[in-house]
């Protein structure tokens, strides 16, 4: 399914250079784990999914072996790209998951910490933005966020991080929503964001669910339809805050 990726989509711009190269290798016949291994200097080795032993937790296996079981397809493809571009953050998330598994074992229901770690890994987007923009997002004040403060988006930087989120956006729909995590570092380079996140993330902090919810196609410049103010009046997507 890698041929279905539209690399001109604005949300894929930071991932395009490496991503197109890996996708080309896979389409040319190379196994996806091998293509990911050739793509850069990730701190892990990508291996076929069949190498994951039965009964062993995926996150614990990665932590113990530095090998990432990888299936064909979009989901693990984007996961591999994130390992390349955010190696410190991915290692931090993996270490936090492994510590939770060591502490509680594998339970039928994930606890709040493991649940939040998974949400971040799968569905997070990273936002650098002025205070007013962030507060409007937290408040779900959509008119202020995308109307009154629309020019302020030129000072903001939103980056997709979650690989499941990127997978879903290969076939974009208006309702697709990211769990947005605010990044408090001025430099928007991936290296700077990676270093900051690796220091900032903790299981306790994530368990408090420090996320804001953003329908990503509402971001100015990301979807032609949102130039019409009526785009944001769809209450089934741009929902009012809970009281």
Short mmCIF file of N, CA and C in Angstrom, two decimals, residues 11 18 22-23 76 81 92 112 130 160-161 163 182 187 206 220 223:
data_model
loop_
_atom_site.label_atom_id
_atom_site.label_comp_id
_atom_site.label_asym_id
_atom_site.label_seq_id
_atom_site.Cartn_x
_atom_site.Cartn_y
_atom_site.Cartn_z
N UNK A 11 1.33 17.60 5.64
CA UNK A 11 1.70 16.96 6.91
C UNK A 11 2.81 15.94 6.76
N UNK A 18 13.25 10.86 3.42
CA UNK A 18 13.59 9.48 3.80
C UNK A 18 12.45 8.53 3.41
N UNK A 22 12.62 5.01 1.14
CA UNK A 22 12.29 3.68 1.68
C UNK A 22 11.15 3.06 0.89
N UNK A 23 10.12 3.84 0.60
CA UNK A 23 8.99 3.32 -0.15
C UNK A 23 9.43 2.84 -1.54
N UNK A 76 3.70 -0.10 10.10
CA UNK A 76 5.09 -0.30 10.54
C UNK A 76 6.07 0.48 9.68
N UNK A 81 9.99 5.08 10.10
CA UNK A 81 10.45 6.44 9.81
C UNK A 81 10.61 7.25 11.09
N UNK A 92 13.10 6.53 24.52
CA UNK A 92 12.51 6.91 25.80
C UNK A 92 11.14 6.27 25.99
N UNK A 112 -3.27 3.56 33.24
CA UNK A 112 -3.25 4.90 32.66
C UNK A 112 -1.90 5.29 32.05
N UNK A 130 2.38 29.98 19.91
CA UNK A 130 2.20 31.02 20.92
C UNK A 130 1.16 30.61 21.95
N UNK A 160 3.37 15.90 12.81
CA UNK A 160 2.83 14.59 13.17
C UNK A 160 3.94 13.71 13.72
N UNK A 161 3.62 12.98 14.79
CA UNK A 161 4.58 12.04 15.39
C UNK A 161 4.02 10.62 15.37
N UNK A 163 2.64 7.19 14.41
CA UNK A 163 2.67 6.48 13.13
C UNK A 163 1.29 5.99 12.71
N UNK A 182 2.27 19.81 23.53
CA UNK A 182 2.98 21.07 23.30
C UNK A 182 4.48 20.90 23.54
N UNK A 187 13.58 25.99 18.72
CA UNK A 187 14.11 25.42 17.49
C UNK A 187 13.15 24.34 16.99
N UNK A 206 2.61 11.73 31.34
CA UNK A 206 1.69 11.30 30.29
C UNK A 206 0.40 10.72 30.88
N UNK A 220 -4.69 25.52 9.18
CA UNK A 220 -4.60 26.38 7.99
C UNK A 220 -3.45 25.96 7.08
N UNK A 223 -5.49 21.84 4.30
CA UNK A 223 -6.63 21.28 3.58
C UNK A 223 -7.39 22.43 2.94
#
